[in-house]
Amino acid sequence: MSACEPLSPLAASPGLPKSAEGDPVFAEPWHATAFALTVHLHGKGLFGWPEWAETLSAELKKPGRAADGSDYFDCWVEALSALIAKKGVADPSVLRDLQKSWQRAAEATPHGFPIRLENDPLRA
Amino acid sequence: MSDHHHHHDHDHDHHHDNRYSDMEARVKALETVLTEKGLVDPQAIDAIVETYETRVGPRNGARVVAKAWTEPEFADWLKRDATAAIASLGFTGRQGEHMRAVFNTPEQHHLIVCTLCSCYPWAVLGLPPVWYKAPAYRSRAVIDPKGVLEEFGVTLPEGTSIRVWDSTAELRYLVVPMRPEGTDGWSAEALADLVTRDSMIGTGLALSPEAGR
């Protein structure tokens, strides 16, 4: 991506870790996926910028945060989950069940095979 | 020629290579539910990730490689005990995984495969490319490494054999590409700019001085 390509407005999210060049920095692959999901949904108009910034800020201000800020994307994902619940897309309980299902699927998948949700042994 | 390194001979039932942390699994859950509702196209998500992946991530590995190129003693240490040599620069993975450095030579090229991002040393290499997780990449890299390299625009000289390494949760690999010609006297810092992420996976070579400029 060239420097002149415009970043999504979400790159200006409160507290987003940035490199010296001003690019978002992701320490783990799921950080990038969470960021991309949010950029995509914002681009589709599921929520506006102020609503996102407000939801994220509320998560970031919750007590019990890591002193070094390493849980930034945990807050990001909580904010995205909360917005999705608020928009009536998926209840927190649905997300929680799917999260557990993905974890069982991962554990049930042998090394070298792609992890698929169908690999969850409890999924009928 | 490919050489496949599984660890099937020990402890197989006692550990799981595949594990999602709560947040990793939540992101998968979000992706699933949003895809089911037609709000998200997984390919569009991959495309967004791709625009960021080569520019982000710590890419500490480039500094490890450049140091090995300029300091023979460090290179020896990296060969013998990559985990300690890399840790000496302050780069350690979240899970403190073991690292092994494999050095490309005119006779042998190394290529690393793994379908799982959990087996990928981000702290050293930065974010994995999207294609790296594709099942097709892994199976084809094992069956036809030469063909896969050609797709990446890498043609090796006749007589260079290719060795394929399979990262696991316990042991992750770093390819040390060959130092490009025409870089005598370069500083480690300048050299690090020639070390691409792909060259440390083995799907690319280090950049030439012209390309790196």
CSV table of N, CA, C and O in Angstrom, one decimal, chain B residues 93-151:
chain,number,residue,atom,x,y,z
B,93,GLY,N,9.2,-14.4,21.7
B,93,GLY,CA,7.8,-14.6,21.4
B,93,GLY,C,7.0,-14.6,22.6
B,93,GLY,O,7.5,-14.7,23.7
B,94,ARG,N,5.7,-14.4,22.5
B,94,ARG,CA,4.8,-14.4,23.6
B,94,ARG,C,4.9,-15.7,24.4
B,94,ARG,O,4.8,-15.7,25.6
B,95,GLN,N,5.0,-16.8,23.7
B,95,GLN,CA,5.0,-18.1,24.4
B,95,GLN,C,6.4,-18.6,24.6
B,95,GLN,O,6.6,-19.7,25.0
B,96,GLY,N,7.4,-17.7,24.3
B,96,GLY,CA,8.8,-18.2,24.5
B,96,GLY,C,9.1,-19.4,23.7
B,96,GLY,O,9.8,-20.3,24.1
B,97,GLU,N,8.6,-19.4,22.5
B,97,GLU,CA,8.8,-20.6,21.6
B,97,GLU,C,10.3,-20.8,21.2
B,97,GLU,O,11.0,-19.8,21.2
B,98,HIS,N,10.6,-22.0,20.9
B,98,HIS,CA,12.0,-22.2,20.4
B,98,HIS,C,12.1,-21.8,18.9
B,98,HIS,O,11.2,-22.1,18.1
B,99,MET,N,13.2,-21.3,18.6
B,99,MET,CA,13.5,-20.9,17.2
B,99,MET,C,14.6,-21.6,16.7
B,99,MET,O,15.6,-22.0,17.4
B,100,ARG,N,14.6,-21.9,15.4
B,100,ARG,CA,15.7,-22.5,14.7
B,100,ARG,C,16.0,-21.6,13.4
B,100,ARG,O,15.0,-21.4,12.7
B,101,ALA,N,17.2,-21.3,13.2
B,101,ALA,CA,17.6,-20.5,12.0
B,101,ALA,C,18.1,-21.5,11.0
B,101,ALA,O,19.0,-22.3,11.3
B,102,VAL,N,17.6,-21.4,9.8
B,102,VAL,CA,18.1,-22.2,8.7
B,102,VAL,C,18.7,-21.3,7.6
B,102,VAL,O,18.1,-20.3,7.2
B,103,PHE,N,20.0,-21.6,7.2
B,103,PHE,CA,20.7,-20.6,6.4
B,103,PHE,C,20.7,-21.1,4.9
B,103,PHE,O,21.0,-22.2,4.6
B,104,ASN,N,20.3,-20.2,4.1
B,104,ASN,CA,20.3,-20.5,2.6
B,104,ASN,C,21.7,-20.5,2.1
B,104,ASN,O,22.6,-19.6,2.6
B,105,THR,N,22.0,-21.4,1.2
B,105,THR,CA,23.4,-21.4,0.6
B,105,THR,C,23.1,-21.6,-0.9
B,105,THR,O,22.0,-21.9,-1.3
B,106,PRO,N,24.2,-21.5,-1.7
B,106,PRO,CA,24.0,-21.7,-3.1
B,106,PRO,C,23.5,-23.1,-3.4
B,106,PRO,O,22.8,-23.4,-4.4
B,107,GLU,N,23.8,-24.1,-2.5
B,107,GLU,CA,23.3,-25.4,-2.7
B,107,GLU,C,22.0,-25.7,-2.2
B,107,GLU,O,21.3,-26.6,-2.6
B,108,GLN,N,21.5,-25.0,-1.1
B,108,GLN,CA,20.3,-25.3,-0.5
B,108,GLN,C,19.5,-24.1,-0.2
B,108,GLN,O,19.9,-23.1,0.5
B,109,HIS,N,18.2,-24.2,-0.6
B,109,HIS,CA,17.2,-23.1,-0.2
B,109,HIS,C,16.2,-23.7,0.8
B,109,HIS,O,15.8,-24.8,0.6
B,110,HIS,N,15.8,-22.9,1.7
B,110,HIS,CA,14.9,-23.3,2.8
B,110,HIS,C,13.6,-22.6,2.6
B,110,HIS,O,13.5,-21.4,2.3
B,111,LEU,N,12.5,-23.4,2.9
B,111,LEU,CA,11.1,-22.8,2.7
B,111,LEU,C,10.4,-23.3,4.0
B,111,LEU,O,10.4,-24.5,4.3
B,112,ILE,N,9.6,-22.4,4.6
B,112,ILE,CA,8.9,-22.7,5.8
B,112,ILE,C,7.4,-22.8,5.5
B,112,ILE,O,6.8,-21.9,4.8
B,113,VAL,N,6.7,-23.8,6.0
B,113,VAL,CA,5.3,-23.9,5.8
B,113,VAL,C,4.6,-24.1,7.2
B,113,VAL,O,5.2,-24.5,8.1
B,114,CYS,N,3.4,-23.7,7.2
B,114,CYS,CA,2.5,-24.0,8.3
B,114,CYS,C,1.2,-23.3,8.0
B,114,CYS,O,1.1,-22.3,7.4
B,115,THR,N,0.1,-24.0,8.3
B,115,THR,CA,-1.2,-23.5,7.9
B,115,THR,C,-1.8,-22.6,9.0
B,115,THR,O,-2.8,-21.9,8.9
B,116,LEU,N,-1.1,-22.6,10.1
B,116,LEU,CA,-1.7,-22.0,11.3
B,116,LEU,C,-0.9,-20.8,11.8
B,116,LEU,O,0.3,-20.8,11.9
B,117,CYS,N,-1.7,-19.7,12.0
B,117,CYS,CA,-0.9,-18.5,12.4
B,117,CYS,C,-0.4,-18.7,13.8
B,117,CYS,O,0.6,-18.1,14.2
B,118,SER,N,-0.9,-19.7,14.6
B,118,SER,CA,-0.4,-19.9,15.9
B,118,SER,C,1.1,-20.5,15.9
B,118,SER,O,1.8,-20.6,16.9
B,119,CYS,N,1.5,-21.0,14.7
B,119,CYS,CA,2.8,-21.5,14.6
B,119,CYS,C,3.8,-20.5,13.9
B,119,CYS,O,4.8,-20.9,13.5
B,120,TYR,N,3.4,-19.3,13.9
B,120,TYR,CA,4.2,-18.4,13.1
B,120,TYR,C,4.8,-17.4,14.1
B,120,TYR,O,4.1,-16.8,14.9
B,121,PRO,N,6.1,-17.2,14.0
B,121,PRO,CA,6.8,-16.3,15.0
B,121,PRO,C,6.6,-14.8,14.6
B,121,PRO,O,7.5,-14.2,14.1
B,122,TRP,N,5.5,-14.2,15.0
B,122,TRP,CA,5.3,-12.8,14.6
B,122,TRP,C,6.3,-11.9,15.2
B,122,TRP,O,6.6,-10.9,14.6
B,123,ALA,N,6.7,-12.2,16.4
B,123,ALA,CA,7.6,-11.3,17.1
B,123,ALA,C,8.9,-11.1,16.3
B,123,ALA,O,9.5,-10.0,16.3
B,124,VAL,N,9.2,-12.1,15.5
B,124,VAL,CA,10.4,-12.0,14.7
B,124,VAL,C,10.1,-11.6,13.3
B,124,VAL,O,10.8,-10.8,12.7
B,125,LEU,N,9.1,-12.2,12.7
B,125,LEU,CA,8.8,-12.0,11.3
B,125,LEU,C,7.8,-10.9,11.0
B,125,LEU,O,7.7,-10.5,9.8
B,126,GLY,N,7.0,-10.4,11.9
B,126,GLY,CA,5.9,-9.5,11.6
B,126,GLY,C,4.7,-10.4,11.3
B,126,GLY,O,4.7,-11.6,11.5
B,127,LEU,N,3.7,-9.8,10.8
B,127,LEU,CA,2.4,-10.5,10.5
B,127,LEU,C,2.6,-11.5,9.4
B,127,LEU,O,3.3,-11.2,8.4
B,128,PRO,N,1.9,-12.7,9.5
B,128,PRO,CA,2.0,-13.6,8.4
B,128,PRO,C,1.2,-13.1,7.2
B,128,PRO,O,0.2,-12.5,7.4
B,129,PRO,N,1.7,-13.4,6.0
B,129,PRO,CA,0.9,-13.1,4.8
B,129,PRO,C,-0.4,-13.9,4.8
B,129,PRO,O,-0.4,-15.0,5.4
B,130,VAL,N,-1.5,-13.4,4.2
B,130,VAL,CA,-2.8,-14.1,4.2
B,130,VAL,C,-2.6,-15.5,3.5
B,130,VAL,O,-3.1,-16.5,4.0
B,131,TRP,N,-1.9,-15.5,2.4
B,131,TRP,CA,-1.8,-16.8,1.7
B,131,TRP,C,-1.1,-17.8,2.4
B,131,TRP,O,-1.2,-19.0,2.2
B,132,TYR,N,-0.3,-17.4,3.4
B,132,TYR,CA,0.5,-18.4,4.2
B,132,TYR,C,-0.4,-19.4,4.9
B,132,TYR,O,0.0,-20.5,5.2
B,133,LYS,N,-1.6,-18.9,5.3
B,133,LYS,CA,-2.5,-19.7,6.1
B,133,LYS,C,-3.4,-20.5,5.2
B,133,LYS,O,-4.1,-21.4,5.6
B,134,ALA,N,-3.3,-20.3,3.9
B,134,ALA,CA,-4.2,-21.1,3.0
B,134,ALA,C,-3.7,-22.5,2.9
B,134,ALA,O,-2.5,-22.8,2.7
B,135,PRO,N,-4.7,-23.5,3.0
B,135,PRO,CA,-4.3,-24.9,3.0
B,135,PRO,C,-3.6,-25.2,1.7
B,135,PRO,O,-2.7,-26.0,1.7
B,136,ALA,N,-3.9,-24.5,0.6
B,136,ALA,CA,-3.3,-24.8,-0.7
B,136,ALA,C,-1.8,-24.5,-0.6
B,136,ALA,O,-1.0,-25.3,-1.2
B,137,TYR,N,-1.4,-23.5,0.0
B,137,TYR,CA,0.0,-23.1,0.1
B,137,TYR,C,0.8,-24.2,0.8
B,137,TYR,O,1.8,-24.7,0.3
B,138,ARG,N,0.3,-24.7,1.9
B,138,ARG,CA,1.0,-25.7,2.6
B,138,ARG,C,1.1,-27.0,1.8
B,138,ARG,O,2.2,-27.5,1.7
B,139,SER,N,0.0,-27.5,1.3
B,139,SER,CA,0.1,-28.8,0.6
B,139,SER,C,1.0,-28.7,-0.6
B,139,SER,O,1.8,-29.6,-0.9
B,140,ARG,N,0.8,-27.6,-1.3
B,140,ARG,CA,1.6,-27.5,-2.6
B,140,ARG,C,3.1,-27.3,-2.3
B,140,ARG,O,4.0,-27.8,-3.0
B,141,ALA,N,3.4,-26.6,-1.2
B,141,ALA,CA,4.8,-26.3,-0.8
B,141,ALA,C,5.5,-27.6,-0.5
B,141,ALA,O,6.7,-27.8,-0.8
B,142,VAL,N,4.8,-28.6,0.1
B,142,VAL,CA,5.4,-29.8,0.4
B,142,VAL,C,5.5,-30.7,-0.9
B,142,VAL,O,6.6,-31.3,-1.1
B,143,ILE,N,4.5,-30.7,-1.7
B,143,ILE,CA,4.5,-31.5,-2.9
B,143,ILE,C,5.4,-30.9,-4.0
B,143,ILE,O,6.2,-31.6,-4.7
B,144,ASP,N,5.3,-29.6,-4.2
B,144,ASP,CA,6.0,-29.0,-5.4
B,144,ASP,C,6.6,-27.7,-4.9
B,144,ASP,O,6.2,-26.6,-5.4
B,145,PRO,N,7.6,-27.7,-4.1
B,145,PRO,CA,8.2,-26.5,-3.6
B,145,PRO,C,8.7,-25.6,-4.7
B,145,PRO,O,8.6,-24.4,-4.7
B,146,LYS,N,9.3,-26.2,-5.7
B,146,LYS,CA,9.9,-25.5,-6.8
B,146,LYS,C,8.8,-24.7,-7.6
B,146,LYS,O,9.0,-23.5,-7.9
B,147,GLY,N,7.6,-25.3,-7.8
B,147,GLY,CA,6.5,-24.6,-8.5
B,147,GLY,C,6.0,-23.5,-7.7
B,147,GLY,O,5.7,-22.4,-8.2
B,148,VAL,N,5.9,-23.7,-6.3
B,148,VAL,CA,5.4,-22.6,-5.5
B,148,VAL,C,6.4,-21.4,-5.5
B,148,VAL,O,6.0,-20.3,-5.7
B,149,LEU,N,7.7,-21.7,-5.5
B,149,LEU,CA,8.7,-20.6,-5.5
B,149,LEU,C,8.6,-19.9,-6.8
B,149,LEU,O,8.7,-18.6,-6.8
B,150,GLU,N,8.4,-20.6,-7.9
B,150,GLU,CA,8.2,-19.9,-9.2
B,150,GLU,C,7.1,-19.0,-9.2
B,150,GLU,O,7.1,-17.9,-9.8
B,151,GLU,N,6.0,-19.4,-8.6
B,151,GLU,CA,4.8,-18.5,-8.5
B,151,GLU,C,5.1,-17.2,-7.8
B,151,GLU,O,4.5,-16.2,-8.0
